[in-house]
C-alpha cells in the first residue's frame, strides 16, 4: 500500500470510534480522508468543530454542520493526524499550520484519536521541523530564543495562519523531554503555540501499517 492508502485505511478505521453527537475534526491529508469517510455516517453527527478554515469548508461541503467551539463546550472525541508521534503518545503537529486551533479543539475533547501511517512513529521527535506559531512582530525575538534552545528556526515563507500569525519551523531539535520543551517554548513571549502535543498527547493511535491498522493506547 502507498502512504496515501495507509492514511485512508486509518481514516476509515477511525469511524468506529466516532460516537453520535458532536466531534472535533483535525487538519491535513489524513484528516481529509477522515472527513470523506464521515460522509457515510453523517446522519448520526449533529455537528463538528473544525481545527481550520480548510477543514470547515470540507465539512460543509459534505453537509456536516460546523459549530463554534464556544457554543459546544466538551466533545467526546477529536480526530487528527500528526507529523511525528512517540510510543508515549506525544506528537509534533502543525505541518499544515493549524497547530493552534488543533490544540484548542483537542483540549476540549475527552479523547484524542491520532490517525497516521507508521512512518510517523519515532523514538525521539525532532527530525520533522517543529512548527511554532508566532505573533508577527515577535518573529525575530522568538527566533533568537529558539536558537538559544539549540534549534535552527526557519520562517515558513508566504504562509499566514488562520489566526493571522507566522510560523517558524525549527530544525535540528532533539526532543528527549517533550513535556519540558513544550512548557519552555510556550513561555517565550510572542509564541502563540508550539506544535508539541505532549502535555496533552493522543489517547489512541490508529497506525496504518502494511499488515493492517494497529491500535496503540496510552
Ligand atoms: C496540520 C497537522 C497535520 O495533522 C499533520 O501535518 C499531518 O498531516 P498529514 O495528515 O497531511 O500527514 O498537524 O497542522
Short mmCIF file of C-alpha atoms and ligand atoms in Angstrom, two decimals:
data_model
loop_
_atom_site.label_atom_id
_atom_site.label_comp_id
_atom_site.label_asym_id
_atom_site.label_seq_id
_atom_site.Cartn_x
_atom_site.Cartn_y
_atom_site.Cartn_z
CA UNK A 1 0.00 0.00 0.00
CA UNK A 2 1.14 3.54 -0.66
CA UNK A 3 1.42 6.07 2.16
CA UNK A 4 -1.82 7.68 0.99
CA UNK A 5 -3.61 4.30 1.07
CA UNK A 6 -2.37 3.77 4.65
CA UNK A 7 -3.74 7.21 5.58
CA UNK A 8 -7.08 6.29 4.02
CA UNK A 9 -7.17 2.98 5.93
CA UNK A 10 -6.67 4.65 9.32
CA UNK A 11 -9.19 7.35 8.47
CA UNK A 12 -11.80 4.67 7.81
CA UNK A 13 -10.81 2.76 10.96
CA UNK A 14 -11.40 5.92 12.99
CA UNK A 15 -15.07 5.93 12.02
CA UNK A 16 -15.64 3.07 14.50
CA UNK A 17 -14.51 5.42 17.29
CA UNK A 18 -16.93 8.20 16.37
CA UNK A 19 -19.87 8.49 18.76
CA UNK A 20 -23.13 10.21 17.83
CA UNK A 21 -23.31 13.88 18.62
CA UNK A 22 -20.57 16.45 18.17
CA UNK A 23 -16.96 15.72 17.28
CA UNK A 24 -13.73 17.67 16.71
CA UNK A 25 -12.02 17.31 13.35
CA UNK A 26 -8.37 17.96 12.53
CA UNK A 27 -6.49 19.24 9.51
CA UNK A 28 -4.26 17.68 6.86
CA UNK A 29 -4.34 14.94 4.25
CA UNK A 30 -5.17 12.14 6.75
CA UNK A 31 -7.90 14.27 8.33
CA UNK A 32 -9.24 14.93 4.83
CA UNK A 33 -9.64 11.17 4.30
CA UNK A 34 -11.44 11.04 7.64
CA UNK A 35 -13.82 13.82 6.56
CA UNK A 36 -14.56 11.92 3.36
CA UNK A 37 -15.31 8.78 5.42
CA UNK A 38 -17.60 10.80 7.72
CA UNK A 39 -19.95 11.37 4.79
CA UNK A 40 -21.22 7.78 5.16
CA UNK A 41 -22.27 8.32 8.79
CA UNK A 42 -23.23 11.98 8.71
CA UNK A 43 -26.79 11.12 9.82
CA UNK A 44 -25.53 10.49 13.34
CA UNK A 45 -23.24 13.55 13.53
CA UNK A 46 -25.03 16.58 14.97
CA UNK A 47 -22.12 18.82 14.06
CA UNK A 48 -18.37 19.20 14.12
CA UNK A 49 -15.85 21.70 15.43
CA UNK A 50 -13.17 22.32 12.80
CA UNK A 51 -9.50 22.96 13.55
CA UNK A 52 -9.04 25.14 10.46
CA UNK A 53 -10.90 27.07 7.80
CA UNK A 54 -9.93 24.41 5.24
CA UNK A 55 -11.47 21.65 7.37
CA UNK A 56 -14.60 23.73 8.00
CA UNK A 57 -15.07 24.11 4.24
CA UNK A 58 -14.67 20.38 3.64
CA UNK A 59 -17.14 19.50 6.40
CA UNK A 60 -19.67 21.95 5.00
CA UNK A 61 -19.21 20.50 1.52
CA UNK A 62 -20.39 17.09 2.71
CA UNK A 63 -23.28 18.59 4.68
CA UNK A 64 -21.94 18.35 8.25
CA UNK A 65 -22.81 21.49 10.27
CA UNK A 66 -19.73 23.34 11.51
CA UNK A 67 -20.14 24.60 15.07
CA UNK A 68 -18.48 27.39 17.04
CA UNK A 69 -16.40 25.87 19.84
CA UNK A 70 -17.74 28.47 22.26
CA UNK A 71 -21.24 27.10 21.86
CA UNK A 72 -20.20 23.46 22.21
CA UNK A 73 -18.15 23.01 25.38
CA UNK A 74 -16.77 19.48 25.69
CA UNK A 75 -16.69 16.86 22.93
CA UNK A 76 -16.27 13.09 23.18
CA UNK A 77 -13.55 12.80 20.55
CA UNK A 78 -11.10 14.78 18.45
CA UNK A 79 -9.64 13.03 15.41
CA UNK A 80 -6.48 14.33 13.72
CA UNK A 81 -3.20 13.35 12.10
CA UNK A 82 0.36 14.02 13.26
CA UNK A 83 3.77 14.75 11.79
CA UNK A 84 5.58 12.62 14.38
CA UNK A 85 4.32 10.53 17.30
CA UNK A 86 6.10 8.54 20.00
CA UNK A 87 5.01 5.36 21.79
CA UNK A 88 4.22 7.63 24.75
CA UNK A 89 1.68 9.42 22.51
CA UNK A 90 3.49 12.74 22.39
CA UNK A 91 3.24 14.37 18.97
CA UNK A 92 4.65 17.04 16.70
CA UNK A 93 1.82 18.69 14.78
CA UNK A 94 1.45 21.78 12.64
CA UNK A 95 2.89 20.67 9.32
CA UNK A 96 -0.29 22.11 7.84
CA UNK A 97 -0.03 25.22 10.02
CA UNK A 98 -3.21 24.63 12.01
CA UNK A 99 -1.49 23.80 15.31
CA UNK A 100 -3.12 26.46 17.49
CA UNK A 101 -6.70 25.64 16.61
CA UNK A 102 -5.84 21.94 16.70
CA UNK A 103 -4.53 22.29 20.25
CA UNK A 104 -7.58 24.27 21.34
CA UNK A 105 -10.11 21.81 19.91
CA UNK A 106 -8.12 18.84 21.26
CA UNK A 107 -8.15 20.43 24.73
CA UNK A 108 -11.96 20.36 24.65
CA UNK A 109 -12.18 16.67 23.74
CA UNK A 110 -12.31 13.79 26.18
CA UNK A 111 -10.36 11.58 23.77
CA UNK A 112 -7.70 12.45 21.15
CA UNK A 113 -7.59 9.87 18.38
CA UNK A 114 -4.46 10.20 16.28
CA UNK A 115 -4.64 8.75 12.77
CA UNK A 116 -1.37 8.33 10.90
CA UNK A 117 0.67 5.91 8.85
CA UNK A 118 3.56 4.11 10.54
CA UNK A 119 6.20 6.43 9.02
CA UNK A 120 5.14 8.97 11.68
CA UNK A 121 6.13 6.73 14.62
CA UNK A 122 9.52 7.78 16.04
CA UNK A 123 11.60 7.05 19.14
CA UNK A 124 12.76 10.65 19.59
CA UNK A 125 10.95 13.57 17.98
CA UNK A 126 12.67 16.42 16.16
CA UNK A 127 13.60 15.15 12.73
CA UNK A 128 10.41 16.82 11.48
CA UNK A 129 10.94 20.59 11.93
CA UNK A 130 8.97 21.74 14.97
CA UNK A 131 6.32 24.34 13.98
CA UNK A 132 5.91 27.34 16.28
CA UNK A 133 3.13 29.88 15.65
CA UNK A 134 4.34 33.38 16.46
CA UNK A 135 2.87 36.90 16.61
CA UNK A 136 4.44 38.60 13.54
CA UNK A 137 6.15 41.47 15.44
CA UNK A 138 7.87 38.95 17.74
CA UNK A 139 9.30 36.83 14.93
CA UNK A 140 12.97 37.80 15.32
CA UNK A 141 12.89 37.82 19.12
CA UNK A 142 11.32 34.37 19.26
CA UNK A 143 13.75 33.06 16.64
CA UNK A 144 16.70 34.19 18.80
CA UNK A 145 15.27 32.40 21.84
CA UNK A 146 14.77 29.22 19.81
CA UNK A 147 18.41 29.36 18.69
CA UNK A 148 19.41 29.50 22.39
CA UNK A 149 17.45 26.26 22.85
CA UNK A 150 19.60 24.63 20.17
CA UNK A 151 17.24 24.94 17.22
CA UNK A 152 17.52 26.45 13.77
CA UNK A 153 14.26 28.35 13.16
CA UNK A 154 13.21 28.98 9.58
CA UNK A 155 10.32 31.28 8.66
CA UNK A 156 7.62 29.45 6.68
CA UNK A 157 7.71 31.74 3.63
CA UNK A 158 4.45 33.06 2.21
CA UNK A 159 2.34 31.44 4.90
CA UNK A 160 -0.09 33.11 7.32
CA UNK A 161 -2.07 31.05 9.81
CA UNK A 162 -5.87 31.20 10.13
CA UNK A 163 -5.15 33.44 13.14
CA UNK A 164 -3.08 35.95 11.13
CA UNK A 165 0.29 34.85 12.51
CA UNK A 166 3.54 33.43 11.11
CA UNK A 167 5.17 30.02 11.60
CA UNK A 168 8.78 29.33 12.47
CA UNK A 169 9.77 25.75 11.58
CA UNK A 170 12.52 24.78 13.99
CA UNK A 171 15.07 22.37 12.56
CA UNK A 172 17.65 20.36 14.48
CA UNK A 173 15.73 19.82 17.71
CA UNK A 174 16.40 16.59 19.59
CA UNK A 175 13.29 16.38 21.74
CA UNK A 176 14.16 13.99 24.56
CA UNK A 177 11.77 15.56 27.08
CA UNK A 178 8.74 16.72 25.07
CA UNK A 179 6.72 17.89 28.11
CA UNK A 180 9.57 20.11 29.35
CA UNK A 181 10.24 21.51 25.88
CA UNK A 182 6.56 22.24 25.24
CA UNK A 183 6.40 24.13 28.53
CA UNK A 184 9.62 26.05 27.86
CA UNK A 185 8.74 27.15 24.32
CA UNK A 186 5.22 28.14 25.37
CA UNK A 187 6.78 30.54 27.90
CA UNK A 188 8.59 32.60 25.24
CA UNK A 189 6.88 35.95 24.84
CA UNK A 190 5.37 36.20 21.37
CA UNK A 191 4.82 32.47 20.95
CA UNK A 192 1.17 31.65 20.35
CA UNK A 193 1.54 27.88 20.28
CA UNK A 194 4.29 25.32 19.89
CA UNK A 195 3.41 22.28 17.80
CA UNK A 196 4.43 19.88 20.55
CA UNK A 197 1.43 17.98 21.86
CA UNK A 198 2.97 16.25 24.88
CA UNK A 199 1.25 17.69 27.93
CA UNK A 200 -1.95 16.54 26.27
CA UNK A 201 -0.95 13.84 23.84
CA UNK A 202 -3.06 11.30 21.98
CA UNK A 203 -5.17 8.77 23.86
CA UNK A 204 -5.46 6.35 20.95
CA UNK A 205 -3.14 5.99 17.96
CA UNK A 206 -4.57 4.22 14.94
CA UNK A 207 -1.43 3.39 12.98
CA UNK A 208 -1.57 2.34 9.34
CA UNK A 209 0.85 -0.48 8.52
CA UNK A 210 1.30 -2.89 5.62
CA UNK A 211 -0.20 -5.53 7.93
CA UNK A 212 -3.34 -3.58 8.74
CA UNK A 213 -4.36 -0.87 11.19
CA UNK A 214 -2.79 -1.26 14.65
CA UNK A 215 -4.23 0.36 17.75
CA UNK A 216 -1.88 1.82 20.35
CA UNK A 217 -3.24 3.29 23.55
CA UNK A 218 -1.78 5.43 26.27
C1 LIG B 1 -1.78 20.09 10.41
C2 LIG B 1 -1.30 18.89 11.16
C3 LIG B 1 -1.45 17.56 10.49
O1 LIG B 1 -2.16 16.73 11.33
C4 LIG B 1 -0.09 16.98 10.24
O2 LIG B 1 0.66 17.93 9.50
C5 LIG B 1 -0.18 15.67 9.47
O3 LIG B 1 -0.60 15.92 8.17
P1 LIG B 1 -0.91 14.77 7.14
O4 LIG B 1 -2.12 14.05 7.62
O5 LIG B 1 -1.14 15.53 5.84
O6 LIG B 1 0.29 13.87 7.05
O7 LIG B 1 -0.82 18.96 12.25
O8 LIG B 1 -1.49 21.28 11.09
#
